[in-house]
Coordinates of C-alpha atoms and ligand atoms in Angstrom, one line a residue:
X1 CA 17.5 -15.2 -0.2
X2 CA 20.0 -12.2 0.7
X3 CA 20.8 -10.2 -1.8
X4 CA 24.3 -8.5 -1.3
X5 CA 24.1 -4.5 -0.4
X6 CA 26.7 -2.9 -2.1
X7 CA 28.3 0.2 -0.6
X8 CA 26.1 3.4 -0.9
X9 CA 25.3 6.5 0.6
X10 CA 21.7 7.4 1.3
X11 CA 20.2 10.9 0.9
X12 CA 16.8 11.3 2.7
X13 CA 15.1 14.5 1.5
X14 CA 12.7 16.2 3.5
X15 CA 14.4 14.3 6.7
X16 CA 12.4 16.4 9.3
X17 CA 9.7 15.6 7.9
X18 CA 6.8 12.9 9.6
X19 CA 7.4 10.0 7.2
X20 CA 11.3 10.2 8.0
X21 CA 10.8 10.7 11.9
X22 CA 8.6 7.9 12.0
X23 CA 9.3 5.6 9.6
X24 CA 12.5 5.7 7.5
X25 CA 15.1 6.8 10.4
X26 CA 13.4 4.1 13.1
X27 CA 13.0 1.8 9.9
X28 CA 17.2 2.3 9.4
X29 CA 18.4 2.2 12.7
X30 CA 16.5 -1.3 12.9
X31 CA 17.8 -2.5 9.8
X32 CA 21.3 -1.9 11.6
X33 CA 20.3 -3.5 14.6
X34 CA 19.5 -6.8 12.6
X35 CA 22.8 -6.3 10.8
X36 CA 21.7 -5.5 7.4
X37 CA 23.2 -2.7 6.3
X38 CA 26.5 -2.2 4.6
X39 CA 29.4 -1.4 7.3
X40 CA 30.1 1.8 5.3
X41 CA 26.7 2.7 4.6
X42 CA 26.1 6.4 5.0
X43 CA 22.9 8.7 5.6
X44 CA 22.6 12.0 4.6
X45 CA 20.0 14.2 5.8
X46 CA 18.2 17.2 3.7
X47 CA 15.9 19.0 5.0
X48 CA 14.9 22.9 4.4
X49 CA 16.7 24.4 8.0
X50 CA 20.0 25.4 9.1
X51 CA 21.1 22.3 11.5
X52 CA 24.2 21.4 12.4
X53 CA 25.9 17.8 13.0
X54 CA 25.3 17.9 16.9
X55 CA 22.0 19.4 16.3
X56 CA 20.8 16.8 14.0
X57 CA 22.1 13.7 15.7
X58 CA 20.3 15.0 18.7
X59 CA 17.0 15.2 16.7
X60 CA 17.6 11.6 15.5
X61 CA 17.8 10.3 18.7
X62 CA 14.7 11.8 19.9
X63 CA 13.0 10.1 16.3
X64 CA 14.4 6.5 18.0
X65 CA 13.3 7.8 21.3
X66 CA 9.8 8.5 20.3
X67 CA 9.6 5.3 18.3
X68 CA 11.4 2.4 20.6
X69 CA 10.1 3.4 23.8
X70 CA 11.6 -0.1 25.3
X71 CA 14.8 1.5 25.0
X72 CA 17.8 0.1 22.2
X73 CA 21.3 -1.4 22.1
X74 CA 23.7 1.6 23.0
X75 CA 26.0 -0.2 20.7
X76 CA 24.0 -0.1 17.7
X77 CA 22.7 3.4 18.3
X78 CA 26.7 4.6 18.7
X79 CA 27.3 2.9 15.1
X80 CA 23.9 4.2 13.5
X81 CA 24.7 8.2 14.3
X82 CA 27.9 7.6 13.2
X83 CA 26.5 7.2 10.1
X84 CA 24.5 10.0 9.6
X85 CA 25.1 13.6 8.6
X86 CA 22.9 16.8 7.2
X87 CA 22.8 18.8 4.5
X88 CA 20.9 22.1 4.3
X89 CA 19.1 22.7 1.4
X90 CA 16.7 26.1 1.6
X91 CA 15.1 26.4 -1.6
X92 CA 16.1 30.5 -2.0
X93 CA 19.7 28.8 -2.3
X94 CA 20.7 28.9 -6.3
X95 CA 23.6 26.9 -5.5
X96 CA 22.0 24.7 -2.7
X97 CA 22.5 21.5 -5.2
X98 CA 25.6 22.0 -6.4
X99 CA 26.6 22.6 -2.6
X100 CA 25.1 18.9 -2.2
X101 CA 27.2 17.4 -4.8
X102 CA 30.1 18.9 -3.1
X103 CA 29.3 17.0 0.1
X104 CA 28.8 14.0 -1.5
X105 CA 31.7 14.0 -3.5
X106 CA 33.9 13.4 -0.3
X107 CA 34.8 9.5 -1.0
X108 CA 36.5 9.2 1.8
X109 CA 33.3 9.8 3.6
X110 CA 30.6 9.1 1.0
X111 CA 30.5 5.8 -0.8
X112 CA 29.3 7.5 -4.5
X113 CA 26.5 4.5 -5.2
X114 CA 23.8 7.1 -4.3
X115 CA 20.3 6.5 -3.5
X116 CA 18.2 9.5 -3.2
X117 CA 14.4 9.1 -1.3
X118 CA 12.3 12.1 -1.6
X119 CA 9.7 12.5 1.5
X120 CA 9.0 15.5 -0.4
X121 CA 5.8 17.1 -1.8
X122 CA 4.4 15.8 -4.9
X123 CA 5.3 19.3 -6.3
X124 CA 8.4 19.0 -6.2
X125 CA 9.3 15.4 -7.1
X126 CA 10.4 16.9 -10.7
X127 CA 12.2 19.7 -9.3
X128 CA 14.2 18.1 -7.4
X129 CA 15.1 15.2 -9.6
X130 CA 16.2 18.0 -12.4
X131 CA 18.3 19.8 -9.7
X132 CA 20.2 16.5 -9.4
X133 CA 20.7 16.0 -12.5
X134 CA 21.8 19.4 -13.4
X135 CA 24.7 18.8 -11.1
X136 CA 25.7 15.6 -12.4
X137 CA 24.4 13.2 -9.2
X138 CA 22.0 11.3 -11.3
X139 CA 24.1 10.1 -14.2
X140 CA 25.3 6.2 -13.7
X141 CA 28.7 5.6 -14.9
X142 CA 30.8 4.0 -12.4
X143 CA 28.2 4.0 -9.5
X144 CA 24.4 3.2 -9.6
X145 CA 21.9 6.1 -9.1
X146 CA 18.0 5.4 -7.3
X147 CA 15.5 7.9 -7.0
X148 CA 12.2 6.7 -4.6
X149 CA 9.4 8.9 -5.3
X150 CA 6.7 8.3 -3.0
X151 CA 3.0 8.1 -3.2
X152 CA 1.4 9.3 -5.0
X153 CA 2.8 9.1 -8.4
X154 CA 0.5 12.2 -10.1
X155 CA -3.2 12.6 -9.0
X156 CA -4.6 11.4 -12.3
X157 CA -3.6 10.0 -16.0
X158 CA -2.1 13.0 -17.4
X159 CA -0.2 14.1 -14.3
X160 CA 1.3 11.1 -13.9
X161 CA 2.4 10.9 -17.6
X162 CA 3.7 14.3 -17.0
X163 CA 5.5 13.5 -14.1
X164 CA 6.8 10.4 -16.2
X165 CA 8.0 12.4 -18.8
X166 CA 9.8 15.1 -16.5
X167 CA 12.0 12.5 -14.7
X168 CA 12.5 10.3 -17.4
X169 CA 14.6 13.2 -19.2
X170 CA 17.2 12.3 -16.2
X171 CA 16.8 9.0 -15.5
X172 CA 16.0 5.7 -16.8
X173 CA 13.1 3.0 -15.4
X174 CA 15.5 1.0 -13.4
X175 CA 16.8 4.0 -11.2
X176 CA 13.3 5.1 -10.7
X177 CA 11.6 3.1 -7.5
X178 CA 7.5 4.6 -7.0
X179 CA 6.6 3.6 -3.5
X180 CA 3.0 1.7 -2.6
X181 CA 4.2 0.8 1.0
X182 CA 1.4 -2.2 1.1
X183 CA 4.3 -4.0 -1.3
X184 CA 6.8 -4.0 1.3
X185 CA 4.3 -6.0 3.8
X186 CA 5.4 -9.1 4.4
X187 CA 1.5 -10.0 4.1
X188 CA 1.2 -9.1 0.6
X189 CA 4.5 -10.2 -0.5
X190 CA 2.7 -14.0 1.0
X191 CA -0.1 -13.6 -1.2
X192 CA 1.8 -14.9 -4.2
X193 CA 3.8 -17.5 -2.2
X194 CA 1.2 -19.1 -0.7
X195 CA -0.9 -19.3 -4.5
X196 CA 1.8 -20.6 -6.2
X197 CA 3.7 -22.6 -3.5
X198 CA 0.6 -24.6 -2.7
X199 CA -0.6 -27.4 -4.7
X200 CA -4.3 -27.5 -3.2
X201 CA -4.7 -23.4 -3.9
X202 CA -4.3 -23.2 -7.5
X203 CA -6.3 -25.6 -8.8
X204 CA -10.1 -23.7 -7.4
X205 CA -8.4 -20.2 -8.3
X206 CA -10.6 -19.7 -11.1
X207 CA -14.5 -18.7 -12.1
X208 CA -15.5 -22.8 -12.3
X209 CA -14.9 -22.7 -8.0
X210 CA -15.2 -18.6 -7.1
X211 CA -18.2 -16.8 -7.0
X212 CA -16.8 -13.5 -6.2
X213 CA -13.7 -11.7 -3.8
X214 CA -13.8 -9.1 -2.1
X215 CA -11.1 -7.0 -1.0
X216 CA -11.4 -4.9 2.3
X217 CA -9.4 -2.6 4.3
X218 CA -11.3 -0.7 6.8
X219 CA -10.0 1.7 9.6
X220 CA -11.2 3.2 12.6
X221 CA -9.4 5.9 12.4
X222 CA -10.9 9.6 10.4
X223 CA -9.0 11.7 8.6
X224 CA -7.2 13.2 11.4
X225 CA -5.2 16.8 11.0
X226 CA -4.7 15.5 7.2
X227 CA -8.3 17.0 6.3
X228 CA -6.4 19.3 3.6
X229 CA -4.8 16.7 1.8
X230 CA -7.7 14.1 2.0
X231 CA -10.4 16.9 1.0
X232 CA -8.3 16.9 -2.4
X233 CA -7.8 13.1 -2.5
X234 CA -10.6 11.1 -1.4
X235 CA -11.0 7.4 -0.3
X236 CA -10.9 6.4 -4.0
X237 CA -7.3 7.6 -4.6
X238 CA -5.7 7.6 -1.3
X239 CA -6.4 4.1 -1.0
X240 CA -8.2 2.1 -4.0
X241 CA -6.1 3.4 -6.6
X242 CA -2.5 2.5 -5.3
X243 CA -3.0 -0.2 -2.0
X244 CA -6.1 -1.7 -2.7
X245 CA -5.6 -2.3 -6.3
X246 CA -1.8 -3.9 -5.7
X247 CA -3.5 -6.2 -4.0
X248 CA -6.1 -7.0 -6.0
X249 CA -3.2 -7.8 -8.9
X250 CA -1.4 -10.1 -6.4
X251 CA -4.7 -11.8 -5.5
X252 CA -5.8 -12.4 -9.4
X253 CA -2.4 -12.8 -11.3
X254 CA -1.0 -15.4 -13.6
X255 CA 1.6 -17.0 -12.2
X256 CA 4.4 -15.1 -13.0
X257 CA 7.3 -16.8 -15.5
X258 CA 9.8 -16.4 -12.4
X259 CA 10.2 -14.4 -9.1
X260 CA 12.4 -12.0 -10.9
X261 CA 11.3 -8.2 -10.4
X262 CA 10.5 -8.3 -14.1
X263 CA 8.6 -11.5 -14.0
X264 CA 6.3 -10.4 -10.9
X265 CA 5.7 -6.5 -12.7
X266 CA 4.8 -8.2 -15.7
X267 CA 1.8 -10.8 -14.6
X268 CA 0.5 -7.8 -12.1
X269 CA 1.3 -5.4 -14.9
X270 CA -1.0 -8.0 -17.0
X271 CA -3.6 -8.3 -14.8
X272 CA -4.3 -4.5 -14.1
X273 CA -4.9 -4.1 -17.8
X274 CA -7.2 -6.7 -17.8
X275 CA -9.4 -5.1 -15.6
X276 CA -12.5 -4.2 -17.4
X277 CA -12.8 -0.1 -17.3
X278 CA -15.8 0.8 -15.3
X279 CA -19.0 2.0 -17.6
X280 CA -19.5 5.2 -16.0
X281 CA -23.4 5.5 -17.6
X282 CA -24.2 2.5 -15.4
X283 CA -21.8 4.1 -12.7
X284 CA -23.8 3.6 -9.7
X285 CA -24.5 0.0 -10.2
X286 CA -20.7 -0.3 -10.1
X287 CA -19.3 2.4 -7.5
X288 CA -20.6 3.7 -4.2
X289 CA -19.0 6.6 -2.1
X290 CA -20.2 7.9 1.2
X291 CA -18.9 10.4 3.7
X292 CA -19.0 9.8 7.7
X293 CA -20.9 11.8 9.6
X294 CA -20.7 12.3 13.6
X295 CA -21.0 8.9 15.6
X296 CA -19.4 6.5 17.9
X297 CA -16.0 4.9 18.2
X298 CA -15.2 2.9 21.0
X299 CA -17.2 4.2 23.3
X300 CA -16.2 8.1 22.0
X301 CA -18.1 10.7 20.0
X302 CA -16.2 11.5 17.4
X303 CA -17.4 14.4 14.6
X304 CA -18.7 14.1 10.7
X305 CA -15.9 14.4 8.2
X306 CA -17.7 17.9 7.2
X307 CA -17.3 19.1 10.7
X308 CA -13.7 18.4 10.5
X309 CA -13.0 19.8 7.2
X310 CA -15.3 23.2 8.1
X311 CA -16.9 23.0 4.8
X312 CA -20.8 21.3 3.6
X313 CA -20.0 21.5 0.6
X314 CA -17.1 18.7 0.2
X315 CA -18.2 15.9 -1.8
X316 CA -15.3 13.6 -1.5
X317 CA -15.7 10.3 0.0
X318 CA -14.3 8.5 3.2
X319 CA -15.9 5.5 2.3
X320 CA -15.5 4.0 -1.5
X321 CA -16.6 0.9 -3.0
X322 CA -16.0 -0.2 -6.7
X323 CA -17.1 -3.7 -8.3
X324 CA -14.6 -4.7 -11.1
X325 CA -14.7 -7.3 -13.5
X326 CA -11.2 -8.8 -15.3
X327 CA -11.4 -10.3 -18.8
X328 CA -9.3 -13.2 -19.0
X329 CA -10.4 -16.6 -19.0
X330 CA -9.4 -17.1 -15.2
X331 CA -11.9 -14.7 -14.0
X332 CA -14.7 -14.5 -16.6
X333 CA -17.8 -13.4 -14.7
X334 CA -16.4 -12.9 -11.3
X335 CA -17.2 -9.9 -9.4
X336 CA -14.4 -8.5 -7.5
X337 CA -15.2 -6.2 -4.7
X338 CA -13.1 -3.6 -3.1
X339 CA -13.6 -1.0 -0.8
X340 CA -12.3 1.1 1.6
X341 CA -13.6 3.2 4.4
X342 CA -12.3 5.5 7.4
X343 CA -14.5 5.2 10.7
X344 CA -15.8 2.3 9.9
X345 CA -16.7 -0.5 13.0
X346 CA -13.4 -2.3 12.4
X347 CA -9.7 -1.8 11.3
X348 CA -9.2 -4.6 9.1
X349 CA -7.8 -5.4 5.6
X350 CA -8.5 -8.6 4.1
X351 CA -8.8 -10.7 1.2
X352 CA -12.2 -13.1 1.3
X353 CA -13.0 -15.4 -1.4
X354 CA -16.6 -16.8 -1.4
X355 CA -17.0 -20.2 -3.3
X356 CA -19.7 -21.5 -5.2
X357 CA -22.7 -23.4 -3.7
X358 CA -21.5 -27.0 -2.7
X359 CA -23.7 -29.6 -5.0
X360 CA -24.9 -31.2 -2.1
X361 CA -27.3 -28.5 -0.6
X362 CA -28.2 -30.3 3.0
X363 CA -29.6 -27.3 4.9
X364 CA -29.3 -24.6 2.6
X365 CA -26.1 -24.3 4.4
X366 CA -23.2 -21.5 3.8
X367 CA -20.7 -21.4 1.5
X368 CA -17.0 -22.0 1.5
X369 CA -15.4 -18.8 2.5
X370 CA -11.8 -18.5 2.2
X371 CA -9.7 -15.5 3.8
X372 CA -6.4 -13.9 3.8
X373 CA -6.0 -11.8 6.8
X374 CA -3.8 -8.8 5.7
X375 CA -3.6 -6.9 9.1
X376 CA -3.2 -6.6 11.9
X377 CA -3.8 -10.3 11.7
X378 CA -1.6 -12.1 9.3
X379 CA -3.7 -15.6 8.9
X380 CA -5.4 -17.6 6.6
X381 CA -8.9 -19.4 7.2
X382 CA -11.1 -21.8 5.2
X383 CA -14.9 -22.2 5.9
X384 CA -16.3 -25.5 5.6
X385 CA -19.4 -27.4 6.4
X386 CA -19.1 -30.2 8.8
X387 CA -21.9 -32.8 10.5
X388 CA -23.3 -31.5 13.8
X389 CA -22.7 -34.9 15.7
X390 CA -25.9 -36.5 16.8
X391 CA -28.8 -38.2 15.6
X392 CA -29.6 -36.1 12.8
X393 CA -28.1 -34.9 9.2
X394 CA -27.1 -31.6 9.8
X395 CA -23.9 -29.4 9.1
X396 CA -22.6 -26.5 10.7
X397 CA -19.6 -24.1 9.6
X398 CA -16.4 -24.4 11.1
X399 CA -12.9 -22.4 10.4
X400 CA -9.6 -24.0 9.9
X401 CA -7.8 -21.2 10.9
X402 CA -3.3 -20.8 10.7
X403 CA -1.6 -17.9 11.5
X404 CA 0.4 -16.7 8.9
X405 CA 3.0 -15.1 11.4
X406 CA 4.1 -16.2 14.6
X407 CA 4.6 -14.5 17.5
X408 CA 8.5 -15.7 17.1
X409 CA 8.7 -14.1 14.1
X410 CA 10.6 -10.7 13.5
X411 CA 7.9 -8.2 12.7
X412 CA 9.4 -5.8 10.1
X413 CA 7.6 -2.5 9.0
X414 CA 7.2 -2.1 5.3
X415 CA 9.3 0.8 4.9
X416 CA 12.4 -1.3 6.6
X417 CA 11.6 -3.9 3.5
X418 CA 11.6 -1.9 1.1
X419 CA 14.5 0.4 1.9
X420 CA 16.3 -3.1 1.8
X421 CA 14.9 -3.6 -1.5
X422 CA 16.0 -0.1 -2.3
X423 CA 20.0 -0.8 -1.3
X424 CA 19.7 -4.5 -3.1
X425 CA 18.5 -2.3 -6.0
X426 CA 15.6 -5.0 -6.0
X427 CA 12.9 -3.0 -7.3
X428 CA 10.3 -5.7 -7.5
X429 CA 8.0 -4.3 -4.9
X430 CA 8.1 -0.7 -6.1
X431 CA 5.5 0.3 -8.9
X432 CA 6.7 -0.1 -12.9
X433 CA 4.7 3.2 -14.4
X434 CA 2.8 0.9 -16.3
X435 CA 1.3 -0.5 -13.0
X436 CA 0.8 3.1 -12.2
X437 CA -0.7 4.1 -15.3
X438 CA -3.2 1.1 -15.6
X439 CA -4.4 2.0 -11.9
X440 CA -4.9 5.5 -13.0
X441 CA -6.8 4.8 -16.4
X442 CA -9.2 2.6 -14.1
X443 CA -9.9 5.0 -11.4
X444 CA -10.0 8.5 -13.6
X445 CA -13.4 8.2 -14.7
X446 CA -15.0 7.6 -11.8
X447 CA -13.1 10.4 -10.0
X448 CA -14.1 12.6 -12.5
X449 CA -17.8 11.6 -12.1
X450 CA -17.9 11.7 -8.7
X451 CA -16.2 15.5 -8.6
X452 CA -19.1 16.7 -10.8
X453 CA -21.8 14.9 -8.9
X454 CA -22.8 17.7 -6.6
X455 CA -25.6 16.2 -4.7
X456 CA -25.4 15.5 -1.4
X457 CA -23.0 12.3 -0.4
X458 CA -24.6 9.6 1.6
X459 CA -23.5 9.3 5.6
X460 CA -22.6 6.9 7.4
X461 CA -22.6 7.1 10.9
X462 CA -18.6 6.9 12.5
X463 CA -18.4 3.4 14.3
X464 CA -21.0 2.2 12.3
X465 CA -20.9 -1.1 9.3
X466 CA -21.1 -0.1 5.5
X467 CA -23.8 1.9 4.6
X468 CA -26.9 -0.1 3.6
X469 CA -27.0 1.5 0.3
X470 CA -23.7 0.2 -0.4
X471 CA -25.3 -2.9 -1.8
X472 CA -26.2 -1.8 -4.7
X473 CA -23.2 -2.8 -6.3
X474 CA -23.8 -6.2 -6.0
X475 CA -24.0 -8.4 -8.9
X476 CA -26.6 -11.2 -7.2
X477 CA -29.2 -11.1 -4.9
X478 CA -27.1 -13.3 -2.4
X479 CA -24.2 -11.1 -1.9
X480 CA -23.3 -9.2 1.2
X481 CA -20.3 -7.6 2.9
X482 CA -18.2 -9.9 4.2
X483 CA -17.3 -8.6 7.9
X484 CA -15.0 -9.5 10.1
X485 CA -12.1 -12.3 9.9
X486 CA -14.0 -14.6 12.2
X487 CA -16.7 -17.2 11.9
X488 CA -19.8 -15.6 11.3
X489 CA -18.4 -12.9 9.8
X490 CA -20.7 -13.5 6.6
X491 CA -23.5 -12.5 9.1
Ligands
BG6_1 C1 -1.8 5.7 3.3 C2 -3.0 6.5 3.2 O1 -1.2 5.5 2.0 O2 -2.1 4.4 3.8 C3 -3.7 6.6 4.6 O3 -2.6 7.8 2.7 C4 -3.9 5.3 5.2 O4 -4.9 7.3 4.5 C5 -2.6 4.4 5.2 O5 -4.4 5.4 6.5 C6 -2.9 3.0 5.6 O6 -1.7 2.3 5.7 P1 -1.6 1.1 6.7 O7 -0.2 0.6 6.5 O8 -1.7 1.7 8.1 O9 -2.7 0.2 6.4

């Protein structure tokens, strides 16, 4: 399905900033290069400095420099800078948005359907959607009008309520698009297809077949030079709350009444209120954070997250692991498992289903595992018990194991997606604040708990598996972490 682009001029601000550099500028020039934008599409530029035209197409060349080092189609590259201009916007300026609005209003240049992303601070997503709007460029009458704010939509509840309330004075819900990149992976946006698409899948979906999920996403990466920002985020936010959760509402869902934007946001919208809020008097048998201290990864020292940050004291987590519950009929009684972790043995994020024990117990044998590789590889694999051939009655595990992308495919990034999305004005994989607020409500409490709890956090070794003590979360004596995507990865 293609849905048509109409024509519309997009205003990146904070365009010198990493997420542009790196994503959204490489992201655009490749959308050109597989033909998919609008012939008059136009990209304008704000950032803070003084730059001018020459200046700046210079600096967007060395963005698609850095980022294609294979080299690109000198035709494309001569149409993409053609489309692209700057706009300075220093923040002592009074009259620096009203100067924007006077650039824009060019038609001859600018097509007016506007779509404004802000690769801003979180501070200033309000500021800057009021400035717009004080100058007139947010109101829809002939032309459409899109804000993208990206992550993360407040810190808590009441911020994001506030932050709600401050831009909903300008705009309505369906010019506002909340970014959880994880929605524009082609990975997660398979999740639903292959549930629903599948006559086999469906059908053991449910508590009579699954005895609990878990969803992982691991990295091997720390925290890097972003020890500022994580120290006042954590594991539990930066991740669980927005990524891990998504997924978790694409893995559980009803199927939605239709693949509309509205039906897909209502049946995750659904689920996430479902979600049983976690008791914080019993918190530890239901959340587990832990911080990593100095160790190995491959084959490198690397230092504890405290060394990094310069401070003992920090008790926020680089490792977090809830167990969550969801009261529908579906999933009555199933434990679902996520966590997250920085420095852990393996970069990995996946979706693994364990089954229930197989009536016919032979050798005490394993049971069915099925998993959804997320990254970096796209597959799906099914555990099953087959006869050892020979002379005697035993069974051994074996994988039937399909790649879910092929190395013909085209790989696109998530921020190429949903910039599409963006200029289709498809807003189905972009957060509805009630997704946002339900994610919130979950993860507040134990946030808050956490903060106060000033004892020491529990280390894990960089390089190393989850933390033994992890385990206490589990809801039955046969549970473990499921590893790696491999067989034997219940080991
Ligand atoms: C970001 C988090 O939202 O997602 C990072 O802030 C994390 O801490 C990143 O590393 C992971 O994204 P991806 O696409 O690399 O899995």
């Amino acid at each position: 399905m293609t849905n048509k682009i109409d024509p519309c001029t997009l205003v990146l601000f904070g365009a010198s900033g990493n997420l542009a550099r790196v994503k959204l500028y490489p992201g655009l020039f490749r959308l050109d290069s597989l033909g998919r934008l609008p012939a008059d599409l136009k990209i304008v530029g704000v950032g803070r400095q003084v730059v001018d035209l020459e200046a700046w197409r210079a600096d967007i060349k060395s963005m698609l420099d850095a980022k294609f080092k294979k080299g690109y189609d000198q035709a494309v590259f001569e149409r993409f800078i053609a489309r692209n201009f700057y706009h300075a916007n220093p923040p002592t300026d009074p009259d620096a948005f009203s100067k924007l609005k006077a650039t824009l209003s060019d038609e001859s240049v600018f097509p007016q359907n506007l779509a404004y992303f802000l690769s801003v601070r979180p501070v200033d997503f309000a500021p800057v959607v009021e400035s717009l709007a004080n100058v007139g460029l947010t109101q829809e009458d002939k032309y459409w009008r899109r804000v993208v704010i990206e992550k993360p939509f407040g810190t808590d509840l009441p911020s994001a309520k506030e932050l709600q309330a401050a831009i909903t004075k300008h705009l309505k819900e369906s010019q506002i698009y909340r970014i959880d990149h994880y929605l524009g992976k082609s990975a997660l946006q398979n999740i639903l297809l292959q549930r629903f698409t599948n006559t086999v899948l469906e059908p053991i979906w449910n508590n009579q077949y699954i005895d609990h999920v878990q969803i992982t996403n691991t990295e091997m990466l720390g925290v890097g030079d972003r020890t500022q920002f994580y120290d006042s985020t954590g594991a539990l936010r930066d991740m669980l709350q927005s990524h891990i959760l998504q997924t978790l509402a694409l893995t559980a869902m009803e199927q939605p009444k239709d693949l509309s934007p509205e039906g897909v946001r209502d049946a995750k919208i659904k689920l996430l209120e479902e979600i049983r809020p976690i008791p914080v008097s019993e918190l530890e048998k239901h959340a587990f954070r832990a911080q990593y201290a100095a160790g190995e990864i491959n084959g490198e020292k690397v230092p504890g997250y405290l060394e990094e940050l310069g401070n003992n004291d920090s008790v926020v987590e680089t490792y977090a692991a809830l167990k969550l519950f969801i009261d529908n009929p579906r999933w009555k009684g199933v434990p679902f498992y996520i966590r997250t972790a920085k420095r852990l043995h393996e970069a990995d994020t996946r979706i693994s289903i364990r089954f229930k024990k197989a009536p016919l117990q032979i050798n005490d044998q394993d049971q069915n595992w099925l998993i959804i590789g997320i990254q970096p590889r796209e597959c799906i694999k099914l555990e099953v018990q087959s006869k050892i051939p020979g002379l005697d009655v035993q069974t051994r595990t074996i994988q039937l194991d399909a790649a879910n992308r092929w190395d013909s495919d085209d790989s696109v990034d998530a921020y190429e997606a949903l910039l599409l999305n963006l200029m289709q004005g498809d807003n189905s994989n972009y957060l509805h604040i009630s997704e946002a607020e339900a994610q919130w409500r979950l993860v507040d409490p134990v946030v808050k708990a956490w903060a106060e709890d000033k004892k020491p956090v529990h280390q894990y070794p960089a390089g190393s598996r989850d933390p033994e003590a992890s385990k206490v979360i589990f809801e039955a004596e046969d549970q473990f972490w499921r590893y790696s995507i491999e067989l034997g990865g219940d080991k």
